[in-house]
Amino acid sequence: MIDKLIFGRYVPGESLIHKLDARTKLLAGIYFIGILFLANNLVSNVLLVLFTLFTMMLTGIKLTAFMKGIRPLIWLILFTVMMQVLFTIGGTVYFTWGPVAVSSFGLIKGTYIFIRFILIIMMSTLVMLTTTPMDLMRAIEYWLYPFKYINVPVQDVALMVSVALRFVPTLVEETEKIMKAQQARGVEFGVGNLFQQMKSVVPIFIPLFVSSFNRAEDLANAMEARGYQGGNQRTKFHILHWHLLDGATLMLFLLITMVLVMLRTT
Amino acid sequence: MDITFEKVGYCYQKNSPFETRALTNVNVTFKEGSYSAIIGHTGSGKSTLIQHLNALLQPTEGTLIIGERKIVAGVKQKKLRDLRKHVGVVFQFPEAQLFEETVEKDICFGPLNFGISDEEARKRARKVIREVGLSEDILTRSPFELSGGQMRRVAIAGVLAMEPDVLVLDEPTAGLDPSGRTEIMEMFHKLHKEKGLTTILVTHSMEDAARYAEQIILMKKGTVIQTATPREIFTKTEQLLELGLLVPDVVRFQHEFEQKFQVKLKTTCLTIEELITAITPYLKNGGGE
């Protein structure tokens, strides 16, 4: 069950994309989602699809890994697309039934939305698969830095998020372990009615909470023992570096934006 | 209830970029009423192997026969609960599985899941709590206010209360103090002898493996490379050292004794008692023999 999640997974590699600075990847990833909405015709959509495919190929990661990112969301995507297809009116109408109408506009809009969804998932999966969670965290911290001036404790938030990220796999492992131990004691998951199913998670959640409390206490003690006092008095061990490649990537994205704006039809 | 592995292989996260192979071509039999120890370096597949014993993991290749049940790779299994009733597993650090308000409720949890009546479950709880060396008044306390060692015993009691035919132990003494270790290992040995429990022990302690096991399964990189009696395994120590495993202190002492005094004892001694009997004759004459 948990194996199937792609979230937070890093696939080591030596590709160009892997070498990019995490800050570039994060910014470009978010920026890409923004410019997706500029594309409103066939040519610009094809361009974006080709661009995404090209970057995916660059990572050297198998296509099946990306597909796994789509799988959990496929029903949401299909639902949204169906809504668009069935309830958009305009253009040539092929079929009507009460308020439901399949029209050429609806089909086109549905297709674009479908493409948008897939590209968003592909790009975010790509950023996630090629960046270690810790680097991603450092990137988030960097981009959050300006908020310091409106009294947001950026370093503390960054610390909490990085501790949380660090413990995701540990907790997943712990959950699996406890699940197995309880299964060995006769618990069956996913059987029976809703109430029984809810009851069967109690023997997982309580031990998991207890162990999280213990873990938090141990970690806090260990941090204090090593001189952690919180606040902004710390220096950084990992320092991210911009390279020429990062600049080039950002330029490329600006170029794509310009092309998309030019291709826009009203 | 015999458990037999026939050419069993297991892959974690098959068909994904994270695919990792944990077991390859494992052929091994755990005979009813036997005491087996599984040893091997960290990451050699020991824990993966024992999770097959009660079908928490099902082989991705080969066949696994647990008593009457035959689990063939790729065939969907139903009613695994019936199987798990017969195979009790004590996982590493089992105290992490406690969750009920009282120790008694937690011990009864397993039996109740397997359809034992409430009354019978309570009776079993009172019995097993003594077996694991705790007093009955602990039953009304919350498991979370107990010490680490007591929690471990309660968790073990929870498994024993299911009255399994096969008991699987994954490093049951890890993190315990020396006297706690011996007590718990002796308790398992007593249960094994008295109830005829088939016992399967995963351990890094060569002393425990040498002292208690009738059969040792030596694992390396997901395969079983040797199945033999402890005496056979510890007589040929080169293989163990090659695998980065230690030899029991008793065996090491014997080796050094033999070298120093240029003698050869009749057999490889596995326990201190055996060693004492074997070397006493040499010492009687003030070492002049």
Coordinates of C-alpha atoms in Angstrom, one line a residue:
Chain A
M1 CA 0.0 0.0 0.0
I2 CA 2.6 2.5 1.1
D3 CA 5.1 1.2 -1.5
K4 CA 2.8 2.6 -4.2
L5 CA 3.2 6.2 -3.1
I6 CA 5.7 8.2 -5.1
F7 CA 5.6 11.2 -2.8
G8 CA 8.9 12.0 -1.2
R9 CA 10.9 9.5 -3.2
Y10 CA 14.2 10.3 -4.6
V11 CA 15.7 8.3 -7.5
P12 CA 19.5 8.9 -7.5
G13 CA 21.0 9.8 -10.8
E14 CA 23.6 11.7 -12.7
S15 CA 21.4 13.5 -15.2
L16 CA 21.4 17.2 -16.1
I17 CA 18.2 17.6 -14.1
H18 CA 19.7 16.0 -11.1
K19 CA 22.6 18.4 -11.2
L20 CA 20.4 21.5 -11.2
D21 CA 20.2 23.5 -8.1
A22 CA 17.2 22.5 -5.9
R23 CA 16.1 26.2 -5.8
T24 CA 16.0 26.3 -9.6
K25 CA 14.0 23.1 -9.8
L26 CA 11.5 24.2 -7.2
L27 CA 11.0 27.6 -8.7
A28 CA 10.8 26.3 -12.3
G29 CA 8.4 23.6 -11.2
I30 CA 6.0 26.1 -9.6
Y31 CA 6.5 28.5 -12.5
F32 CA 5.7 25.8 -15.0
I33 CA 2.3 25.2 -13.3
G34 CA 1.6 28.9 -13.7
I35 CA 2.5 29.1 -17.4
L36 CA 0.4 26.0 -18.1
F37 CA -2.6 28.2 -17.9
L38 CA -1.3 30.4 -20.7
A39 CA -1.8 27.6 -23.2
N40 CA -5.2 27.8 -24.8
N41 CA -4.8 26.3 -28.2
L42 CA -3.5 23.2 -29.9
V43 CA 0.0 24.5 -30.8
S44 CA 0.9 25.7 -27.4
N45 CA -0.4 22.6 -25.7
V46 CA 1.6 20.4 -28.0
L47 CA 4.6 22.5 -27.3
L48 CA 4.2 22.1 -23.5
V49 CA 3.6 18.3 -23.8
L50 CA 6.8 18.0 -25.9
F51 CA 8.7 20.1 -23.5
T52 CA 7.6 18.0 -20.5
L53 CA 8.4 14.8 -22.3
F54 CA 11.8 16.1 -23.2
T55 CA 12.7 17.0 -19.6
M56 CA 11.3 13.7 -18.4
M57 CA 13.7 11.9 -20.9
L58 CA 16.5 14.1 -19.6
T59 CA 16.2 12.7 -16.1
G60 CA 16.9 9.2 -17.3
I61 CA 14.2 7.8 -15.0
K62 CA 11.9 5.1 -16.4
L63 CA 8.5 6.3 -17.5
T64 CA 6.7 3.9 -15.2
A65 CA 7.9 5.8 -12.2
F66 CA 6.1 8.9 -13.5
M67 CA 3.0 6.9 -14.2
K68 CA 2.8 5.9 -10.6
G69 CA 2.3 9.6 -9.7
I70 CA -0.8 9.7 -11.9
R71 CA -2.4 6.6 -10.6
P72 CA -3.8 7.8 -7.3
L73 CA -5.2 10.9 -8.9
I74 CA -6.7 9.3 -12.0
W75 CA -10.3 9.3 -10.7
L76 CA -10.1 13.0 -9.8
I77 CA -8.7 13.8 -13.2
L78 CA -11.4 11.8 -15.0
F79 CA -14.1 13.3 -12.9
T80 CA -13.1 16.8 -13.7
V81 CA -12.6 16.1 -17.4
M82 CA -16.0 14.4 -17.5
M83 CA -17.6 17.5 -15.9
Q84 CA -16.1 19.7 -18.5
V85 CA -17.1 17.5 -21.3
L86 CA -20.7 17.1 -20.2
F87 CA -21.6 20.5 -19.0
T88 CA -19.8 22.9 -21.4
I89 CA -22.1 24.3 -24.1
G90 CA -21.0 25.8 -27.3
G91 CA -19.8 24.9 -30.8
T92 CA -21.2 21.9 -32.5
V93 CA -23.4 19.9 -30.2
Y94 CA -23.1 16.2 -30.8
F95 CA -25.4 14.9 -28.1
T96 CA -27.9 16.3 -25.6
W97 CA -29.8 14.7 -22.7
G98 CA -31.5 17.1 -20.3
P99 CA -28.8 19.4 -19.0
V100 CA -26.0 17.2 -20.3
A101 CA -24.6 18.1 -23.6
V102 CA -21.5 16.8 -25.4
S103 CA -20.2 19.6 -27.6
S104 CA -17.1 20.3 -29.5
F105 CA -16.2 23.1 -27.1
G106 CA -16.6 20.7 -24.2
L107 CA -14.4 18.0 -25.8
I108 CA -11.7 20.5 -26.5
K109 CA -11.8 22.0 -23.0
G110 CA -11.9 18.6 -21.5
T111 CA -8.8 17.6 -23.4
Y112 CA -6.9 20.7 -22.4
I113 CA -7.8 20.2 -18.7
F114 CA -6.7 16.6 -19.0
I115 CA -3.3 17.7 -20.5
R116 CA -2.9 20.3 -17.8
F117 CA -3.5 17.8 -15.0
I118 CA -1.1 15.3 -16.4
L119 CA 1.6 17.9 -17.0
I120 CA 1.3 19.3 -13.5
I121 CA 1.6 15.8 -12.0
M122 CA 4.5 14.9 -14.3
M123 CA 6.5 18.1 -13.5
S124 CA 6.0 17.9 -9.8
T125 CA 6.9 14.2 -9.8
L126 CA 9.9 15.1 -11.8
V127 CA 11.1 17.7 -9.3
M128 CA 10.4 15.2 -6.4
L129 CA 12.2 12.3 -8.0
T130 CA 15.3 14.2 -8.9
T131 CA 15.8 16.2 -5.7
T132 CA 16.5 14.8 -2.3
P133 CA 13.8 15.9 0.2
M134 CA 16.5 17.7 2.2
D135 CA 17.6 19.8 -0.8
L136 CA 14.0 20.6 -1.5
M137 CA 13.7 21.8 2.1
R138 CA 16.7 24.0 1.7
A139 CA 15.2 25.4 -1.4
I140 CA 11.9 26.2 0.3
E141 CA 13.8 27.8 3.1
Y142 CA 15.6 30.0 0.6
W143 CA 12.5 31.1 -1.1
L144 CA 10.7 31.8 2.2
Y145 CA 13.6 34.0 3.3
P146 CA 11.9 37.3 2.5
F147 CA 9.0 36.5 4.9
K148 CA 11.5 36.9 7.7
Y149 CA 10.9 40.6 7.4
I150 CA 7.2 40.2 8.4
N151 CA 8.2 38.2 11.5
V152 CA 7.7 34.7 10.2
P153 CA 10.2 32.5 12.0
V154 CA 11.6 31.1 8.7
Q155 CA 14.4 29.1 10.3
D156 CA 12.1 27.4 12.8
V157 CA 9.6 26.6 10.2
A158 CA 12.4 25.2 8.0
L159 CA 13.6 23.1 10.9
M160 CA 10.2 21.7 11.6
V161 CA 9.6 20.8 8.0
S162 CA 13.0 19.2 7.6
V163 CA 12.5 17.2 10.8
A164 CA 9.1 16.2 9.5
L165 CA 10.5 15.2 6.1
R166 CA 13.3 13.2 7.7
F167 CA 10.8 11.2 9.8
V168 CA 8.3 10.4 7.0
P169 CA 10.2 7.3 6.0
T170 CA 10.9 6.3 9.6
L171 CA 7.2 6.7 10.5
V172 CA 6.1 4.8 7.4
E173 CA 8.5 2.0 8.4
E174 CA 7.2 2.1 11.9
T175 CA 3.6 2.0 10.7
E176 CA 4.3 -1.1 8.5
K177 CA 6.0 -2.8 11.4
I178 CA 3.1 -2.2 13.8
M179 CA 0.6 -3.2 11.1
K180 CA 2.4 -6.4 10.6
A181 CA 2.7 -7.1 14.3
Q182 CA -1.0 -6.5 14.8
Q183 CA -1.8 -8.7 11.7
A184 CA 0.2 -11.4 13.3
R185 CA -2.1 -11.0 16.3
G186 CA -5.2 -11.5 14.2
V187 CA -6.2 -8.0 13.0
E188 CA -7.4 -7.9 9.5
F189 CA -7.4 -4.6 7.6
G190 CA -9.8 -3.6 5.0
V191 CA -12.5 -6.2 5.9
G192 CA -15.9 -5.8 7.4
N193 CA -18.1 -2.7 7.5
L194 CA -17.0 0.8 7.9
F195 CA -17.2 0.7 11.7
Q196 CA -15.1 -2.5 11.9
Q197 CA -12.6 -1.1 9.6
M198 CA -12.3 2.1 11.7
K199 CA -11.9 0.0 14.8
S200 CA -9.1 -2.0 13.2
V201 CA -6.9 1.1 12.9
V202 CA -6.9 1.8 16.6
P203 CA -4.2 -0.8 17.3
I204 CA -2.0 1.0 14.8
F205 CA -2.6 4.6 15.7
I206 CA -2.2 4.4 19.4
P207 CA 1.3 2.7 19.3
L208 CA 2.2 5.1 16.5
F209 CA 1.3 8.2 18.5
V210 CA 3.1 6.8 21.6
S211 CA 6.2 6.1 19.6
S212 CA 6.1 9.6 18.0
F213 CA 5.9 11.2 21.5
N214 CA 8.8 9.1 22.7
R215 CA 10.7 9.9 19.5
A216 CA 10.1 13.6 19.9
E217 CA 11.3 13.7 23.4
D218 CA 14.4 11.8 22.6
L219 CA 15.1 14.0 19.6
A220 CA 14.6 17.2 21.6
N221 CA 16.9 16.0 24.3
A222 CA 19.6 15.0 21.8
M223 CA 19.3 18.3 20.0
E224 CA 19.7 20.3 23.3
A225 CA 22.6 18.1 24.3
R226 CA 24.3 19.1 21.1
G227 CA 23.8 22.8 21.8
Y228 CA 20.7 23.7 19.8
Q229 CA 19.1 26.8 21.2
G230 CA 16.7 27.7 18.4
G231 CA 16.6 31.1 16.7
N232 CA 18.7 32.5 14.0
Q233 CA 22.2 32.1 15.5
R234 CA 23.1 29.2 13.4
T235 CA 25.4 28.8 10.4
K236 CA 24.7 26.5 7.5
F237 CA 26.5 23.3 6.7
H238 CA 25.0 22.7 3.3
I239 CA 25.2 25.7 1.0
L240 CA 23.4 25.6 -2.3
H241 CA 25.3 26.9 -5.3
W242 CA 24.0 28.5 -8.5
H243 CA 25.6 27.4 -11.7
L244 CA 25.5 28.5 -15.3
L245 CA 23.0 25.6 -15.9
D246 CA 20.6 27.1 -13.5
G247 CA 20.6 30.5 -15.1
A248 CA 20.2 28.8 -18.5
T249 CA 17.2 26.8 -17.2
L250 CA 15.5 29.9 -15.9
M251 CA 16.1 31.7 -19.2
L252 CA 14.6 28.8 -21.0
F253 CA 11.5 29.1 -18.9
L254 CA 11.3 32.9 -19.7
L255 CA 11.6 32.0 -23.4
I256 CA 8.8 29.5 -23.1
T257 CA 6.6 32.0 -21.4
M258 CA 7.2 34.5 -24.3
V259 CA 6.4 31.9 -26.9
L260 CA 3.2 30.9 -25.0
V261 CA 2.1 34.5 -24.8
M262 CA 2.7 35.0 -28.5
L263 CA 0.8 31.8 -29.3
R264 CA -2.2 32.7 -27.2
T265 CA -5.4 33.2 -29.1
T266 CA -8.4 35.1 -27.9
Chain B
M1 CA 3.1 -28.4 11.7
D2 CA 6.0 -28.4 9.3
I3 CA 6.9 -25.3 7.3
T4 CA 8.7 -25.8 4.0
F5 CA 10.1 -23.3 1.6
E6 CA 10.5 -24.5 -2.0
K7 CA 12.6 -22.3 -4.2
V8 CA 11.1 -19.3 -2.6
G9 CA 12.1 -15.8 -3.8
Y10 CA 10.8 -12.4 -2.7
C11 CA 11.1 -9.0 -4.2
Y12 CA 10.1 -5.8 -2.5
Q13 CA 8.1 -3.4 -4.6
K14 CA 8.2 -5.5 -7.6
N15 CA 8.1 -3.7 -11.0
S16 CA 9.0 -0.3 -9.7
P17 CA 12.2 1.7 -9.8
F18 CA 12.6 0.8 -6.1
E19 CA 12.5 -2.9 -6.7
T20 CA 14.8 -4.7 -4.3
R21 CA 15.4 -8.4 -4.1
A22 CA 15.4 -9.8 -0.6
L23 CA 15.2 -13.6 -1.1
T24 CA 16.5 -15.9 -3.9
N25 CA 15.8 -19.6 -4.2
V26 CA 15.3 -20.4 -0.5
N27 CA 14.9 -24.1 0.3
V28 CA 14.5 -24.9 3.9
T29 CA 12.3 -26.9 6.2
F30 CA 11.3 -26.2 9.8
K31 CA 10.3 -29.5 11.3
E32 CA 7.5 -29.7 13.8
G33 CA 8.8 -29.3 17.3
S34 CA 12.3 -28.3 16.2
Y35 CA 14.3 -25.3 17.4
S36 CA 16.0 -23.5 14.5
A37 CA 18.2 -20.4 14.6
I38 CA 18.6 -18.2 11.6
I39 CA 21.9 -16.3 11.5
G40 CA 23.4 -14.0 8.9
H41 CA 24.8 -10.5 8.5
T42 CA 22.5 -7.5 8.7
G43 CA 20.5 -7.3 5.4
S44 CA 20.9 -11.0 4.6
G45 CA 17.1 -11.5 4.4
K46 CA 16.5 -13.0 7.8
S47 CA 13.6 -10.8 8.7
T48 CA 12.0 -11.1 5.3
L49 CA 12.2 -14.9 5.6
I50 CA 10.4 -15.0 8.9
Q51 CA 7.6 -12.8 7.7
H52 CA 6.8 -15.5 5.2
L53 CA 6.2 -18.0 8.0
N54 CA 2.8 -16.5 8.8
A55 CA 2.1 -15.2 5.3
L56 CA 2.6 -11.5 6.2
L57 CA 4.7 -11.6 3.0
Q58 CA 3.9 -14.0 0.3
P59 CA 6.6 -15.3 -2.0
T60 CA 6.9 -13.7 -5.4
E61 CA 8.5 -16.9 -6.6
G62 CA 8.3 -20.5 -5.5
T63 CA 6.1 -22.3 -3.1
L64 CA 5.6 -22.1 0.6
I65 CA 3.9 -24.9 2.6
I66 CA 2.7 -24.1 6.1
G67 CA 1.2 -27.2 7.6
E68 CA -1.7 -28.0 5.3
R69 CA -1.7 -24.7 3.6
K70 CA 0.2 -24.3 0.3
I71 CA 1.0 -20.8 -0.8
V72 CA 2.1 -20.6 -4.4
A73 CA 3.6 -17.4 -5.8
G74 CA 1.1 -15.2 -7.6
V75 CA -2.0 -17.0 -6.2
K76 CA -4.2 -14.8 -4.2
Q77 CA -4.7 -16.1 -0.6
K78 CA -7.8 -16.0 1.5
K79 CA -8.4 -16.6 5.2
L80 CA -4.9 -16.0 6.2
R81 CA -6.1 -15.3 9.7
D82 CA -6.6 -19.1 10.3
L83 CA -3.0 -19.5 9.5
R84 CA -1.8 -16.7 11.7
K85 CA -3.5 -18.3 14.7
H86 CA -1.0 -21.2 14.5
V87 CA 2.1 -19.1 13.9
G88 CA 2.9 -16.5 16.6
V89 CA 5.5 -13.9 15.7
V90 CA 7.4 -11.9 18.2
F91 CA 8.8 -9.0 16.2
Q92 CA 11.9 -6.9 17.0
F93 CA 11.1 -4.5 19.8
P94 CA 7.6 -5.9 20.2
E95 CA 6.8 -3.4 23.0
A96 CA 5.9 -1.1 20.1
Q97 CA 2.8 -3.0 19.5
L98 CA 1.1 -2.4 22.9
F99 CA -1.9 -0.2 22.7
E100 CA -4.7 -1.2 25.1
E101 CA -5.5 0.6 28.4
T102 CA -4.5 -2.4 30.6
V103 CA -2.0 -5.1 30.2
E104 CA -4.7 -7.7 30.5
K105 CA -6.7 -6.2 27.6
D106 CA -3.6 -6.1 25.5
I107 CA -2.8 -9.8 26.1
C108 CA -6.4 -10.8 25.4
F109 CA -6.4 -8.8 22.2
G110 CA -4.8 -11.6 20.1
P111 CA -6.9 -14.5 21.4
L112 CA -10.1 -12.4 21.1
N113 CA -9.3 -11.7 17.4
F114 CA -9.1 -15.4 16.9
G115 CA -12.5 -16.0 18.3
I116 CA -11.5 -17.2 21.8
S117 CA -14.2 -16.4 24.4
D118 CA -13.6 -13.5 26.8
E119 CA -13.5 -15.7 29.9
E120 CA -10.9 -18.1 28.3
A121 CA -8.8 -15.2 27.1
R122 CA -8.6 -13.8 30.6
K123 CA -7.7 -17.2 31.9
R124 CA -4.9 -17.4 29.4
A125 CA -3.7 -13.9 30.3
R126 CA -3.3 -14.9 33.9
K127 CA -1.3 -18.0 32.8
V128 CA 1.0 -16.4 30.3
I129 CA 1.8 -13.4 32.5
R130 CA 3.4 -15.8 34.9
E131 CA 5.1 -17.7 32.2
V132 CA 6.9 -14.5 31.1
G133 CA 8.0 -13.9 34.7
L134 CA 5.7 -11.1 35.8
S135 CA 3.3 -11.1 38.6
E136 CA -0.5 -11.1 38.1
D137 CA -1.1 -7.7 39.6
I138 CA 0.6 -6.1 36.6
L139 CA -2.5 -7.1 34.6
T140 CA -4.5 -4.2 35.7
R141 CA -1.9 -1.6 35.0
S142 CA -1.4 0.5 31.8
P143 CA 1.3 -1.0 29.5
F144 CA 2.7 2.5 29.1
E145 CA 3.8 3.0 32.7
L146 CA 5.9 -0.2 32.7
S147 CA 9.6 -0.4 32.2
G148 CA 11.1 -1.3 28.8
G149 CA 11.9 -4.9 30.0
Q150 CA 8.4 -5.4 31.4
M151 CA 6.8 -4.0 28.3
R152 CA 8.8 -6.5 26.2
R153 CA 7.5 -9.3 28.4
V154 CA 3.9 -8.2 28.2
A155 CA 4.2 -8.0 24.4
I156 CA 5.7 -11.5 24.3
A157 CA 2.8 -12.7 26.6
G158 CA 0.4 -11.2 24.1
V159 CA 1.8 -13.5 21.4
L160 CA 2.0 -16.6 23.7
A161 CA -1.6 -16.1 24.8
M162 CA -2.6 -17.0 21.2
E163 CA -1.2 -20.5 22.0
P164 CA 0.5 -20.8 18.6
D165 CA 2.1 -24.1 17.4
V166 CA 5.0 -22.3 15.9
L167 CA 6.8 -19.4 17.7
V168 CA 8.9 -17.1 15.6
L169 CA 11.3 -14.8 17.4
D170 CA 13.0 -11.9 15.7
E171 CA 15.8 -10.9 18.0
P172 CA 13.7 -11.1 21.1
T173 CA 16.4 -10.0 23.4
A174 CA 17.8 -7.0 21.5
G175 CA 18.3 -4.0 23.8
L176 CA 17.7 -6.0 27.0
D177 CA 20.2 -6.2 29.9
P178 CA 22.2 -9.4 30.3
S179 CA 20.1 -11.0 33.0
G180 CA 16.9 -10.2 31.1
R181 CA 18.4 -11.8 28.0
T182 CA 19.2 -15.1 29.7
E183 CA 15.8 -15.2 31.5
I184 CA 13.8 -14.6 28.3
M185 CA 15.9 -17.0 26.2
E186 CA 15.5 -19.7 29.0
M187 CA 11.8 -19.1 29.0
F188 CA 11.5 -19.7 25.3
H189 CA 13.6 -22.8 25.6
K190 CA 11.4 -24.1 28.4
L191 CA 8.2 -23.5 26.4
H192 CA 9.8 -25.2 23.4
K193 CA 10.6 -28.3 25.5
E194 CA 7.4 -28.4 27.6
K195 CA 4.8 -27.6 24.9
G196 CA 6.8 -29.0 21.9
L197 CA 6.6 -25.5 20.3
T198 CA 8.3 -25.3 17.0
T199 CA 10.7 -22.4 17.6
I200 CA 12.4 -20.3 15.0
L201 CA 14.9 -17.7 16.3
V202 CA 16.5 -14.9 14.4
T203 CA 19.6 -13.8 16.3
H204 CA 22.9 -12.0 16.1
S205 CA 24.0 -13.8 19.3
M206 CA 26.0 -16.8 18.4
E207 CA 25.9 -17.9 22.0
D208 CA 22.1 -18.2 21.9
A209 CA 22.3 -20.0 18.5
A210 CA 24.9 -22.4 19.8
R211 CA 23.1 -23.1 23.1
Y212 CA 19.5 -23.5 22.1
A213 CA 19.2 -24.4 18.4
E214 CA 19.0 -27.8 16.9
Q215 CA 19.4 -26.5 13.5
I216 CA 21.1 -23.4 12.2
I217 CA 20.2 -21.7 9.0
L218 CA 23.0 -19.6 7.7
M219 CA 22.0 -16.8 5.3
K220 CA 23.9 -14.5 3.0
K221 CA 22.5 -12.0 0.5
G222 CA 19.0 -13.4 0.5
T223 CA 19.9 -17.1 0.1
V224 CA 20.4 -19.9 2.5
I225 CA 24.0 -21.0 2.2
Q226 CA 24.0 -23.7 4.8
T227 CA 21.6 -25.6 7.0
A228 CA 23.3 -27.7 9.7
T229 CA 23.6 -28.4 13.4
P230 CA 25.3 -25.8 15.5
R231 CA 28.2 -28.2 16.1
E232 CA 28.8 -28.5 12.3
I233 CA 28.5 -24.8 11.8
F234 CA 30.8 -23.8 14.6
T235 CA 33.4 -26.5 13.9
K236 CA 34.1 -24.9 10.5
T237 CA 34.6 -21.4 11.6
E238 CA 36.2 -20.0 8.4
Q239 CA 32.9 -19.6 6.7
L240 CA 31.4 -17.7 9.5
L241 CA 34.4 -15.3 9.8
E242 CA 34.2 -14.8 6.0
L243 CA 30.6 -13.7 6.4
G244 CA 31.6 -11.2 9.1
L245 CA 29.9 -13.3 11.8
L246 CA 31.4 -14.1 15.1
V247 CA 32.1 -17.4 16.7
P248 CA 30.7 -18.1 20.2
D249 CA 33.2 -17.2 23.0
V250 CA 33.2 -20.8 24.1
V251 CA 34.3 -22.0 20.7
R252 CA 36.9 -19.2 20.5
F253 CA 38.3 -20.2 23.9
Q254 CA 38.5 -23.8 22.8
H255 CA 40.5 -22.8 19.7
E256 CA 42.9 -20.8 21.6
F257 CA 43.2 -23.5 24.3
E258 CA 43.9 -26.1 21.6
Q259 CA 46.6 -24.0 20.0
K260 CA 48.3 -23.0 23.2
F261 CA 48.5 -26.5 24.6
Q262 CA 48.8 -28.4 21.3
V263 CA 45.9 -30.6 22.0
K264 CA 42.7 -31.4 20.2
L265 CA 39.4 -31.8 22.1
K266 CA 37.1 -34.6 20.9
T267 CA 34.2 -32.3 19.8
T268 CA 33.5 -28.6 19.4
C269 CA 32.0 -27.5 22.7
L270 CA 29.0 -25.2 22.4
T271 CA 28.3 -24.4 26.1
I272 CA 30.5 -23.6 29.0
E273 CA 29.4 -26.8 30.7
E274 CA 30.5 -28.9 27.8
L275 CA 33.8 -27.0 27.7
I276 CA 34.4 -27.6 31.4
T277 CA 33.9 -31.3 31.1
A278 CA 36.1 -31.5 28.1
I279 CA 39.1 -29.6 29.5
T280 CA 38.9 -30.8 33.1
P281 CA 41.1 -33.9 32.4
Y282 CA 43.8 -31.8 31.0
L283 CA 43.9 -29.6 34.1
K284 CA 43.9 -32.4 36.7
N285 CA 47.6 -33.1 36.4
G286 CA 48.5 -29.5 36.7
G287 CA 48.7 -29.2 32.9
G288 CA 51.4 -31.9 32.9
E289 CA 49.7 -34.3 30.5

